[in-house]
Amino acid sequence: MLIHISDTPEELAERAAALLLETLSAGGGGAVSIALSGGSTPKAMYELLAAAPDAGPVLAQGEFFFGDERSVPNDHADSNVRLAREGFLGPLEVPGERIHAVDGGADDLAEEAARYGEAIRAALPAGQGGVPVFDLIFLGMGEDGHTASLFPGTKALGESEEICVANDVPQLDTRRLTLTFPVLNAARHRVVLCAGQGKAEVLRDIFRRKNRGGEPVFPIEHLEEENLLWMLDRAAASEIPVAALQKYAK
Ligand code: 6PG
Protein backbone atom coordinates (compact mmCIF):
# COMPACT_ATOMS: atom_id res chain seq x y z
CA MET A 1 0.00 0.00 0.00
CA LEU A 2 1.31 3.43 -0.94
CA ILE A 3 0.28 7.06 -0.50
CA HIS A 4 1.07 9.65 -3.13
CA ILE A 5 0.46 13.28 -2.21
CA SER A 6 -0.05 15.99 -4.84
CA ASP A 7 0.23 19.65 -3.91
CA THR A 8 -3.13 20.58 -5.42
CA PRO A 9 -6.34 18.93 -6.71
CA GLU A 10 -5.22 19.91 -10.20
CA GLU A 11 -1.94 18.06 -9.82
CA LEU A 12 -3.83 15.06 -8.39
CA ALA A 13 -6.06 15.03 -11.48
CA GLU A 14 -3.01 15.24 -13.75
CA ARG A 15 -1.31 12.32 -12.00
CA ALA A 16 -4.49 10.22 -12.01
CA ALA A 17 -4.97 10.83 -15.73
CA ALA A 18 -1.33 9.94 -16.35
CA LEU A 19 -1.72 6.75 -14.31
CA LEU A 20 -4.72 5.68 -16.37
CA LEU A 21 -2.88 6.30 -19.64
CA GLU A 22 0.24 4.51 -18.37
CA THR A 23 -1.84 1.51 -17.29
CA LEU A 24 -3.52 1.31 -20.68
CA SER A 25 -0.23 1.73 -22.55
CA ALA A 26 1.36 -1.03 -20.47
CA GLY A 27 -1.37 -3.39 -21.58
CA GLY A 28 0.82 -4.50 -24.46
CA GLY A 29 -1.94 -3.96 -26.99
CA GLY A 30 -4.39 -6.24 -25.20
CA ALA A 31 -7.57 -4.94 -23.62
CA VAL A 32 -7.09 -3.41 -20.16
CA SER A 33 -10.09 -3.50 -17.84
CA ILE A 34 -10.75 -0.36 -15.85
CA ALA A 35 -13.54 0.40 -13.36
CA LEU A 36 -14.19 4.13 -13.07
CA SER A 37 -15.28 5.94 -9.92
CA GLY A 38 -17.94 8.60 -9.62
CA GLY A 39 -18.67 11.68 -7.59
CA SER A 40 -16.95 15.00 -8.22
CA THR A 41 -13.25 14.17 -7.76
CA PRO A 42 -12.72 12.33 -11.07
CA LYS A 43 -14.27 15.19 -13.11
CA ALA A 44 -11.01 17.13 -13.44
CA MET A 45 -9.15 13.92 -14.34
CA TYR A 46 -11.67 13.12 -17.06
CA GLU A 47 -11.43 16.64 -18.52
CA LEU A 48 -7.63 16.37 -18.64
CA LEU A 49 -7.89 13.03 -20.44
CA ALA A 50 -10.21 14.58 -23.01
CA ALA A 51 -7.61 17.29 -23.68
CA ALA A 52 -4.60 14.94 -23.69
CA PRO A 53 -2.97 14.71 -27.11
CA ASP A 54 -3.01 11.17 -28.57
CA ALA A 55 -5.07 9.86 -25.62
CA GLY A 56 -7.72 8.51 -27.99
CA PRO A 57 -5.75 5.53 -29.38
CA VAL A 58 -4.48 4.66 -25.90
CA LEU A 59 -7.93 4.80 -24.36
CA ALA A 60 -9.28 2.65 -27.17
CA GLN A 61 -7.39 -0.24 -25.51
CA GLY A 62 -9.51 0.09 -22.40
CA GLU A 63 -12.60 -1.84 -21.41
CA PHE A 64 -14.41 0.68 -19.21
CA PHE A 65 -16.75 -0.34 -16.40
CA PHE A 66 -18.22 1.56 -13.46
CA GLY A 67 -17.66 0.95 -9.77
CA ASP A 68 -21.09 2.25 -8.87
CA GLU A 69 -24.02 4.20 -10.19
CA ARG A 70 -26.80 6.21 -8.68
CA SER A 71 -30.42 5.11 -9.20
CA VAL A 72 -30.84 7.47 -12.14
CA PRO A 73 -30.77 6.94 -15.93
CA ASN A 74 -27.37 7.22 -17.61
CA ASP A 75 -28.35 10.57 -19.13
CA HIS A 76 -29.18 12.12 -15.74
CA ALA A 77 -27.02 14.92 -14.36
CA ASP A 78 -26.16 12.77 -11.31
CA SER A 79 -25.10 9.71 -13.32
CA ASN A 80 -21.53 8.47 -12.93
CA VAL A 81 -21.79 6.91 -16.39
CA ARG A 82 -22.74 10.28 -17.86
CA LEU A 83 -19.86 11.93 -15.96
CA ALA A 84 -17.34 9.65 -17.69
CA ARG A 85 -19.05 9.65 -21.08
CA GLU A 86 -19.23 13.44 -21.21
CA GLY A 87 -15.86 13.88 -19.47
CA PHE A 88 -13.67 11.85 -21.79
CA LEU A 89 -15.15 8.69 -23.28
CA GLY A 90 -17.33 10.67 -25.69
CA PRO A 91 -14.88 13.46 -26.57
CA LEU A 92 -12.18 10.84 -27.30
CA GLU A 93 -14.62 8.71 -29.26
CA VAL A 94 -13.91 5.57 -27.24
CA PRO A 95 -15.80 2.84 -29.11
CA GLY A 96 -19.21 2.10 -27.61
CA GLU A 97 -18.43 -1.60 -27.32
CA ARG A 98 -15.59 -0.68 -24.94
CA ILE A 99 -17.95 1.12 -22.57
CA HIS A 100 -19.85 -1.22 -20.26
CA ALA A 101 -22.48 0.96 -18.61
CA VAL A 102 -24.65 -0.07 -15.71
CA ASP A 103 -28.19 1.26 -15.92
CA GLY A 104 -29.21 3.10 -12.77
CA GLY A 105 -32.52 3.88 -14.43
CA ALA A 106 -33.55 0.23 -14.71
CA ASP A 107 -36.99 -0.60 -13.34
CA ASP A 108 -35.57 -3.50 -11.34
CA LEU A 109 -32.19 -2.47 -9.89
CA ALA A 110 -31.56 -5.87 -8.34
CA GLU A 111 -32.02 -7.47 -11.76
CA GLU A 112 -29.72 -4.85 -13.36
CA ALA A 113 -27.09 -5.49 -10.68
CA ALA A 114 -27.20 -9.21 -11.44
CA ARG A 115 -26.99 -8.53 -15.19
CA TYR A 116 -24.02 -6.23 -14.70
CA GLY A 117 -22.28 -8.76 -12.51
CA GLU A 118 -22.70 -11.42 -15.18
CA ALA A 119 -21.44 -9.02 -17.87
CA ILE A 120 -18.31 -8.38 -15.78
CA ARG A 121 -17.79 -12.10 -15.22
CA ALA A 122 -18.12 -12.71 -18.97
CA ALA A 123 -15.65 -9.96 -19.85
CA LEU A 124 -12.85 -10.51 -17.32
CA PRO A 125 -10.57 -13.39 -16.40
CA ALA A 126 -11.57 -15.21 -13.21
CA GLY A 127 -9.17 -15.10 -10.28
CA GLN A 128 -9.26 -16.80 -6.90
CA GLY A 129 -12.65 -18.24 -6.07
CA GLY A 130 -13.82 -17.43 -9.59
CA VAL A 131 -13.98 -13.70 -8.85
CA PRO A 132 -13.38 -11.61 -12.00
CA VAL A 133 -10.14 -9.61 -11.99
CA PHE A 134 -10.03 -5.98 -13.10
CA ASP A 135 -6.67 -4.58 -14.11
CA LEU A 136 -7.36 -1.31 -12.33
CA ILE A 137 -10.20 0.07 -10.21
CA PHE A 138 -10.49 3.77 -9.44
CA LEU A 139 -12.37 4.57 -6.23
CA GLY A 140 -13.33 7.67 -4.29
CA MET A 141 -14.02 8.10 -0.60
CA GLY A 142 -16.83 9.98 1.05
CA GLU A 143 -16.46 11.97 4.29
CA ASP A 144 -18.19 9.04 5.99
CA GLY A 145 -15.52 6.66 4.75
CA HIS A 146 -17.69 5.01 2.08
CA THR A 147 -16.23 3.92 -1.21
CA ALA A 148 -18.08 3.09 -4.40
CA SER A 149 -21.60 2.90 -2.95
CA LEU A 150 -20.54 0.79 0.01
CA PHE A 151 -21.88 3.08 2.71
CA PRO A 152 -21.56 2.60 6.49
CA GLY A 153 -24.20 0.28 7.92
CA THR A 154 -25.50 -0.92 4.56
CA LYS A 155 -26.17 -4.53 3.53
CA ALA A 156 -23.72 -4.57 0.62
CA LEU A 157 -20.76 -4.26 3.02
CA GLY A 158 -21.15 -7.91 3.93
CA GLU A 159 -21.77 -9.24 0.42
CA SER A 160 -19.38 -12.10 -0.21
CA GLU A 161 -20.83 -13.78 -3.32
CA GLU A 162 -22.38 -11.26 -5.72
CA ILE A 163 -19.93 -8.86 -7.39
CA CYS A 164 -22.57 -6.20 -8.04
CA VAL A 165 -25.66 -5.46 -5.96
CA ALA A 166 -28.42 -2.90 -5.55
CA ASN A 167 -27.66 -1.41 -2.16
CA ASP A 168 -30.23 0.43 -0.05
CA VAL A 169 -28.63 3.55 1.43
CA PRO A 170 -31.11 4.86 4.02
CA GLN A 171 -28.86 7.76 5.03
CA LEU A 172 -29.31 9.09 1.48
CA ASP A 173 -32.85 7.75 1.13
CA THR A 174 -31.82 6.03 -2.08
CA ARG A 175 -30.68 2.80 -3.70
CA ARG A 176 -27.31 2.57 -5.44
CA LEU A 177 -25.77 -0.03 -7.76
CA THR A 178 -22.32 -0.94 -6.51
CA LEU A 179 -19.49 -3.38 -6.99
CA THR A 180 -18.75 -5.28 -3.80
CA PHE A 181 -15.57 -5.96 -1.85
CA PRO A 182 -14.85 -9.38 -3.35
CA VAL A 183 -14.38 -7.87 -6.81
CA LEU A 184 -12.77 -4.66 -5.56
CA ASN A 185 -10.22 -6.72 -3.65
CA ALA A 186 -9.60 -9.14 -6.50
CA ALA A 187 -8.40 -6.33 -8.81
CA ARG A 188 -4.74 -6.20 -9.75
CA HIS A 189 -4.57 -2.56 -8.70
CA ARG A 190 -6.80 -0.23 -6.66
CA VAL A 191 -6.44 3.53 -6.69
CA VAL A 192 -8.33 5.78 -4.28
CA LEU A 193 -8.58 9.42 -5.37
CA CYS A 194 -9.19 11.86 -2.51
CA ALA A 195 -9.00 15.66 -2.50
CA GLY A 196 -9.97 18.40 -0.08
CA GLN A 197 -9.85 19.16 3.62
CA GLY A 198 -13.19 17.43 4.08
CA LYS A 199 -11.51 14.04 3.75
CA ALA A 200 -8.63 14.83 6.16
CA GLU A 201 -10.27 13.68 9.40
CA VAL A 202 -11.36 10.30 8.07
CA LEU A 203 -7.94 9.75 6.49
CA ARG A 204 -6.32 10.66 9.82
CA ASP A 205 -8.39 8.02 11.63
CA ILE A 206 -7.79 5.41 8.93
CA PHE A 207 -4.03 5.84 8.91
CA ARG A 208 -3.84 5.98 12.70
CA ARG A 209 -5.40 2.51 12.72
CA LYS A 210 -3.19 1.29 9.90
CA ASN A 211 -0.19 2.39 11.91
CA ARG A 212 -1.25 1.22 15.36
CA GLY A 213 -3.54 -1.64 14.42
CA GLY A 214 -7.23 -1.76 15.19
CA GLU A 215 -10.41 -3.08 13.68
CA PRO A 216 -11.66 -1.26 10.54
CA VAL A 217 -14.29 1.40 11.25
CA PHE A 218 -15.02 2.82 7.80
CA PRO A 219 -16.09 0.78 4.76
CA ILE A 220 -13.04 1.85 2.75
CA GLU A 221 -10.79 0.19 5.33
CA HIS A 222 -11.94 -3.16 3.97
CA LEU A 223 -9.98 -2.57 0.77
CA GLU A 224 -7.13 -5.00 0.32
CA GLU A 225 -3.91 -3.11 1.11
CA GLU A 226 -1.77 -4.95 -1.43
CA ASN A 227 -1.54 -2.94 -4.67
CA LEU A 228 -3.61 -0.15 -3.12
CA LEU A 229 -2.52 3.40 -3.98
CA TRP A 230 -4.01 6.40 -2.16
CA MET A 231 -3.68 9.39 -4.46
CA LEU A 232 -4.34 12.41 -2.24
CA ASP A 233 -3.94 16.13 -2.43
CA ARG A 234 -2.14 17.96 0.38
CA ALA A 235 -5.38 19.11 2.01
CA ALA A 236 -6.82 15.61 2.26
CA ALA A 237 -3.50 14.26 3.56
CA SER A 238 -2.99 17.13 6.02
CA GLU A 239 -3.88 15.18 9.18
CA ILE A 240 -2.34 11.81 8.36
CA PRO A 241 0.09 10.95 11.19
CA VAL A 242 3.74 11.52 10.28
CA ALA A 243 4.60 7.91 11.15
CA ALA A 244 2.07 6.71 8.58
CA LEU A 245 3.42 9.10 5.97
CA GLN A 246 6.95 7.86 6.67
CA LYS A 247 5.76 4.30 6.23
CA TYR A 248 3.47 4.65 3.20
CA ALA A 249 4.11 7.92 1.36
CA LYS A 250 6.31 7.65 -1.73
C1 6PG B 1 -20.44 8.27 -6.08
C2 6PG B 1 -19.08 7.68 -5.91
C3 6PG B 1 -18.65 7.81 -4.49
C4 6PG B 1 -17.63 8.90 -4.51
C5 6PG B 1 -17.38 9.43 -3.14
C6 6PG B 1 -16.48 10.66 -3.19
O1 6PG B 1 -21.27 7.71 -6.80
O2 6PG B 1 -20.61 9.36 -5.51
O3 6PG B 1 -18.90 6.51 -6.43
O4 6PG B 1 -18.08 6.66 -3.91
O5 6PG B 1 -16.41 8.41 -5.07
O6 6PG B 1 -18.63 9.79 -2.58
O7 6PG B 1 -17.18 11.65 -3.89
P1 6PG B 1 -16.48 13.07 -4.23
O8 6PG B 1 -15.45 12.75 -5.27
O9 6PG B 1 -17.61 13.90 -4.75
O10 6PG B 1 -15.89 13.58 -2.94
XYZ file of C-alpha atoms and ligand atoms in Angstrom, residues 38-41 68 70 80 140-142 146-148 176 199, ligand 1:
32
model
C -17.943 8.599 -9.624
C -18.666 11.675 -7.586
C -16.945 15.000 -8.223
C -13.246 14.167 -7.765
C -21.093 2.250 -8.870
C -26.801 6.207 -8.680
C -21.529 8.467 -12.932
C -13.331 7.665 -4.291
C -14.022 8.097 -0.596
C -16.833 9.984 1.046
C -17.686 5.011 2.077
C -16.229 3.915 -1.211
C -18.085 3.091 -4.404
C -27.314 2.565 -5.436
C -11.509 14.039 3.749
C -20.437 8.266 -6.080
C -19.083 7.675 -5.906
C -18.648 7.809 -4.487
C -17.626 8.903 -4.507
C -17.378 9.428 -3.137
C -16.481 10.655 -3.193
O -21.274 7.711 -6.797
O -20.614 9.360 -5.513
O -18.895 6.514 -6.427
O -18.081 6.661 -3.907
O -16.412 8.405 -5.074
O -18.628 9.787 -2.582
O -17.177 11.654 -3.887
P -16.481 13.072 -4.227
O -15.448 12.751 -5.269
O -17.615 13.900 -4.755
O -15.894 13.578 -2.938
